[in-house]
Amino acid sequence: MKRALTPGTFDPITSGHLDVITRAAQLVDEVVVAVAASPKKRPLFTLEERTDLVRQATAHLPNVRVEPFDELLVTFAEKLGATVVVKGLRAITDFEYEFQMTAINYQLNSALETLFIMSPPQYMYLSSSVVREIASLHGDVEQFVPPCVRDALARKFAE
């Protein structure tokens, strides 16, 4: 069985993330969406909330499961038996960062491959931080996130 890992903070999951996950699910037997704790990023949503939102957003994909993690990605991949990491690339700035991470991961575990999926034009500049900014100013994020996330953001910024 080919198992891929799609890691991220997903604070929150966007339609761009969902596009990458959906496309990855067409390439392998199972995709594990790995939701990183990322406390240094000071996420808006807790790890539990982010994991739950990703589960809701991917519920229609039968070969996708969601797991939180708080360790090195290569260690988590080894525990799960994942042989490939799938990452989305938007602009050239993503490439530089992801290239660095791929090189480090290769040094830590050369058996773990990295596969990049290019974002389609409508998601090229979409990011979780942009979505959070729009939502914090009570803007409409419906076109950028799944309905469960739209609702969670509305609740979060109504507080």
Coordinates of N, CA and C in Angstrom, one line a residue, residues 19-134:
D19 N -7.5 21.1 -2.3 CA -7.2 20.7 -3.7 C -6.0 19.8 -3.7
V20 N -4.9 20.1 -3.0 CA -3.7 19.3 -2.9 C -4.0 17.9 -2.3
I21 N -4.8 17.9 -1.3 CA -5.2 16.6 -0.6 C -6.0 15.7 -1.6
T22 N -6.9 16.3 -2.2 CA -7.8 15.6 -3.2 C -7.0 15.0 -4.3
R23 N -6.1 15.8 -4.9 CA -5.2 15.4 -6.0 C -4.3 14.3 -5.5
A24 N -3.7 14.4 -4.3 CA -2.8 13.4 -3.8 C -3.6 12.1 -3.6
A25 N -4.8 12.2 -3.1 CA -5.7 11.0 -2.9 C -5.9 10.2 -4.2
Q26 N -5.8 10.8 -5.3 CA -5.9 10.1 -6.6 C -4.6 9.4 -7.0
L27 N -3.5 9.7 -6.3 CA -2.2 9.1 -6.7 C -1.8 8.0 -5.9
V28 N -2.3 7.9 -4.7 CA -1.8 6.8 -3.7 C -3.0 6.1 -3.1
D29 N -2.7 5.0 -2.4 CA -3.8 4.3 -1.8 C -4.4 5.0 -0.6
E30 N -3.5 5.7 0.2 CA -4.0 6.4 1.4 C -3.2 7.7 1.6
V31 N -3.9 8.7 2.0 CA -3.3 10.0 2.3 C -3.6 10.2 3.8
V32 N -2.5 10.5 4.5 CA -2.6 10.9 5.9 C -2.4 12.4 6.0
V33 N -3.4 13.2 6.3 CA -3.2 14.6 6.5 C -2.6 14.8 7.9
A34 N -1.4 15.2 8.0 CA -0.7 15.4 9.2 C -0.8 16.8 9.7
V35 N -1.6 17.1 10.8 CA -1.8 18.4 11.3 C -0.8 18.7 12.4
A36 N 0.1 19.6 12.0 CA 1.2 19.9 12.9 C 0.8 20.8 14.1
A37 N 1.3 20.5 15.3 CA 1.0 21.3 16.5 C 1.4 22.8 16.2
S38 N 2.6 23.0 15.8 CA 3.2 24.3 15.4 C 2.9 25.4 16.5
P39 N 3.3 25.1 17.7 CA 3.0 26.2 18.8 C 3.8 27.5 18.5
K40 N 4.9 27.4 17.9 CA 5.7 28.7 17.6 C 5.0 29.6 16.6
K41 N 4.0 29.1 15.8 CA 3.3 29.9 14.9 C 2.1 30.6 15.6
R42 N 1.8 30.2 16.8 CA 0.7 30.7 17.6 C -0.6 30.7 16.8
P43 N -1.0 29.4 16.5 CA -2.2 29.3 15.7 C -3.5 29.9 16.3
L44 N -4.4 30.3 15.4 CA -5.7 30.8 15.9 C -6.5 29.7 16.5
F45 N -6.5 28.5 15.8 CA -7.3 27.4 16.3 C -6.4 26.4 17.0
T46 N -6.9 25.7 18.0 CA -6.1 24.7 18.7 C -5.8 23.6 17.8
L47 N -4.9 22.7 18.2 CA -4.6 21.5 17.4 C -5.8 20.7 17.3
E48 N -6.6 20.5 18.3 CA -7.8 19.7 18.3 C -8.8 20.3 17.3
E49 N -9.0 21.6 17.3 CA -9.9 22.3 16.4 C -9.5 22.1 15.0
R50 N -8.2 22.3 14.7 CA -7.7 22.2 13.4 C -7.8 20.8 12.8
T51 N -7.5 19.8 13.7 CA -7.7 18.4 13.3 C -9.1 18.1 12.9
D52 N -10.0 18.6 13.8 CA -11.5 18.4 13.5 C -11.9 19.0 12.2
L53 N -11.5 20.3 12.0 CA -11.9 21.0 10.8 C -11.4 20.2 9.5
V54 N -10.1 19.7 9.6 CA -9.6 19.0 8.5 C -10.4 17.7 8.3
R55 N -10.7 17.0 9.3 CA -11.5 15.8 9.2 C -12.9 16.1 8.5
Q56 N -13.5 17.2 9.0 CA -14.8 17.5 8.3 C -14.6 17.9 6.9
A57 N -13.6 18.6 6.5 CA -13.4 19.1 5.2 C -13.0 17.9 4.2
T58 N -12.4 16.8 4.8 CA -12.0 15.7 3.9 C -12.9 14.5 4.1
A59 N -14.0 14.6 4.8 CA -14.8 13.5 5.1 C -15.3 12.8 3.8
H60 N -15.4 13.5 2.7 CA -15.9 12.9 1.4 C -14.8 12.1 0.7
L61 N -13.6 12.1 1.2 CA -12.5 11.4 0.5 C -12.2 10.1 1.3
P62 N -12.6 9.0 0.8 CA -12.6 7.7 1.5 C -11.2 7.2 1.8
N63 N -10.2 7.6 1.1 CA -8.8 7.1 1.4 C -8.0 8.2 2.1
V64 N -8.6 9.1 2.8 CA -7.9 10.2 3.5 C -8.2 10.0 5.0
R65 N -7.2 10.1 5.8 CA -7.4 10.1 7.3 C -6.6 11.3 7.8
V66 N -6.9 11.7 9.0 CA -6.3 12.9 9.6 C -5.7 12.6 10.9
E67 N -4.4 13.0 11.1 CA -3.8 12.7 12.4 C -3.0 13.9 12.8
P68 N -3.1 14.3 14.1 CA -2.3 15.4 14.6 C -0.9 14.9 14.9
F69 N 0.1 15.8 14.9 CA 1.5 15.3 15.2 C 2.3 16.5 15.8
D70 N 3.3 16.1 16.6 CA 4.1 17.1 17.3 C 5.6 16.5 17.4
E71 N 6.1 16.2 16.3 CA 7.5 15.6 16.2 C 8.1 15.9 14.9
L72 N 9.3 15.4 14.6 CA 9.8 15.6 13.3 C 9.0 14.9 12.2
L73 N 8.8 15.5 11.1 CA 8.0 15.0 10.1 C 8.5 13.6 9.6
V74 N 9.8 13.4 9.5 CA 10.4 12.2 9.1 C 10.1 11.1 10.1
T75 N 10.1 11.4 11.4 CA 9.8 10.4 12.4 C 8.3 10.0 12.3
F76 N 7.5 11.0 12.2 CA 6.0 10.7 12.0 C 5.8 9.9 10.8
A77 N 6.4 10.2 9.7 CA 6.2 9.4 8.5 C 6.7 8.0 8.7
E78 N 7.8 7.8 9.3 CA 8.3 6.4 9.6 C 7.3 5.6 10.4
K79 N 6.7 6.3 11.5 CA 5.8 5.6 12.4 C 4.5 5.1 11.6
L80 N 4.1 6.0 10.6 CA 2.9 5.6 9.8 C 3.2 4.8 8.6
G81 N 4.4 4.5 8.3 CA 4.8 3.8 7.1 C 4.6 4.5 5.8
A82 N 4.6 5.9 5.9 CA 4.5 6.7 4.7 C 5.8 6.7 3.9
T83 N 5.7 6.7 2.6 CA 6.9 6.6 1.8 C 7.1 7.9 1.0
V84 N 6.0 8.8 1.0 CA 6.1 10.0 0.3 C 5.4 11.2 1.0
V85 N 6.0 12.3 0.9 CA 5.4 13.6 1.5 C 4.9 14.3 0.3
V86 N 3.6 14.8 0.4 CA 3.0 15.6 -0.7 C 2.8 17.0 -0.2
K87 N 3.4 17.9 -1.0 CA 3.3 19.3 -0.6 C 2.7 20.1 -1.8
G88 N 2.0 21.1 -1.5 CA 1.5 22.0 -2.5 C 2.5 23.2 -2.7
L89 N 2.6 23.6 -4.0 CA 3.4 24.8 -4.3 C 2.6 25.8 -4.9
R90 N 2.7 27.1 -4.4 CA 1.9 28.2 -5.0 C 2.9 29.0 -5.8
A91 N 3.6 30.0 -5.1 CA 4.5 30.9 -5.8 C 5.9 30.5 -5.6
I92 N 6.8 31.2 -6.2 CA 8.3 30.8 -6.1 C 8.8 30.9 -4.7
T93 N 8.2 31.7 -3.8 CA 8.6 31.8 -2.4 C 8.3 30.4 -1.7
D94 N 7.2 29.8 -2.0 CA 7.0 28.4 -1.5 C 8.1 27.5 -1.9
F95 N 8.5 27.6 -3.1 CA 9.5 26.6 -3.6 C 10.8 26.7 -2.8
E96 N 11.3 27.9 -2.6 CA 12.5 28.1 -1.8 C 12.5 27.4 -0.4
Y97 N 11.4 27.7 0.3 CA 11.2 27.1 1.6 C 11.1 25.6 1.5
E98 N 10.2 25.1 0.6 CA 10.0 23.7 0.5 C 11.2 22.9 0.0
F99 N 12.0 23.6 -0.8 CA 13.2 23.0 -1.3 C 14.2 22.7 -0.1
Q100 N 14.3 23.7 0.8 CA 15.1 23.6 1.9 C 14.6 22.5 2.8
M101 N 13.3 22.4 3.1 CA 12.7 21.4 4.0 C 13.0 20.0 3.3
T102 N 12.8 19.9 2.0 CA 13.0 18.6 1.4 C 14.4 18.2 1.5
A103 N 15.4 19.1 1.4 CA 16.8 18.7 1.5 C 17.1 18.2 2.9
I104 N 16.6 18.9 3.9 CA 16.8 18.5 5.3 C 16.2 17.1 5.5
N105 N 14.9 17.0 5.1 CA 14.2 15.7 5.3 C 15.0 14.5 4.6
Y106 N 15.6 14.8 3.4 CA 16.3 13.8 2.7 C 17.6 13.4 3.5
Q107 N 18.2 14.4 4.2 CA 19.4 14.1 5.0 C 19.0 13.2 6.2
L108 N 17.8 13.4 6.7 CA 17.3 12.7 7.9 C 16.8 11.3 7.5
N109 N 16.2 11.2 6.3 CA 15.6 9.9 5.8 C 15.6 9.9 4.3
S110 N 16.6 9.4 3.7 CA 16.7 9.4 2.2 C 15.6 8.5 1.5
A111 N 15.0 7.7 2.3 CA 13.9 6.8 1.7 C 12.6 7.5 1.5
L112 N 12.5 8.7 2.2 CA 11.2 9.4 2.1 C 11.2 10.4 1.0
E113 N 10.4 10.2 0.0 CA 10.4 11.0 -1.2 C 9.4 12.2 -1.0
T114 N 9.6 13.3 -1.7 CA 8.7 14.4 -1.6 C 8.2 14.7 -3.0
L115 N 6.9 14.9 -3.1 CA 6.2 15.1 -4.3 C 5.5 16.5 -4.2
F116 N 5.7 17.3 -5.2 CA 5.1 18.7 -5.2 C 4.0 18.7 -6.2
I117 N 2.8 19.3 -5.7 CA 1.7 19.5 -6.6 C 1.5 21.0 -6.7
M118 N 1.5 21.4 -8.0 CA 1.4 22.9 -8.3 C -0.1 23.3 -8.1
S119 N -0.3 24.4 -7.4 CA -1.6 25.0 -7.2 C -2.2 25.5 -8.6
P120 N -3.5 25.3 -8.8 CA -4.1 25.9 -9.9 C -4.2 27.4 -9.7
P121 N -4.4 28.2 -10.8 CA -4.3 29.7 -10.7 C -5.2 30.2 -9.6
Q122 N -6.4 29.7 -9.4 CA -7.4 30.3 -8.4 C -6.9 30.1 -7.0
Y123 N -5.9 29.3 -6.7 CA -5.3 29.1 -5.4 C -3.9 29.6 -5.2
M124 N -3.3 30.1 -6.3 CA -1.9 30.5 -6.3 C -1.5 31.5 -5.2
Y125 N -2.4 32.4 -4.8 CA -2.1 33.3 -3.7 C -2.9 33.2 -2.5
L126 N -3.6 32.0 -2.4 CA -4.4 31.8 -1.2 C -3.6 31.2 -0.1
S127 N -3.8 31.7 1.1 CA -3.0 31.2 2.3 C -4.0 31.3 3.5
S128 N -3.6 30.5 4.5 CA -4.4 30.5 5.7 C -4.3 31.9 6.4
S129 N -3.1 32.5 6.3 CA -3.0 33.8 6.9 C -3.9 34.9 6.2
V130 N -4.0 34.8 4.9 CA -4.9 35.7 4.2 C -6.4 35.5 4.6
V131 N -6.7 34.2 4.7 CA -8.1 33.8 5.1 C -8.4 34.4 6.5
R132 N -7.4 34.2 7.4 CA -7.6 34.7 8.8 C -7.8 36.2 8.8
E133 N -7.0 36.9 8.0 CA -7.1 38.3 7.9 C -8.4 38.8 7.4
I134 N -8.9 38.2 6.4 CA -10.2 38.6 5.8 C -11.3 38.3 6.9

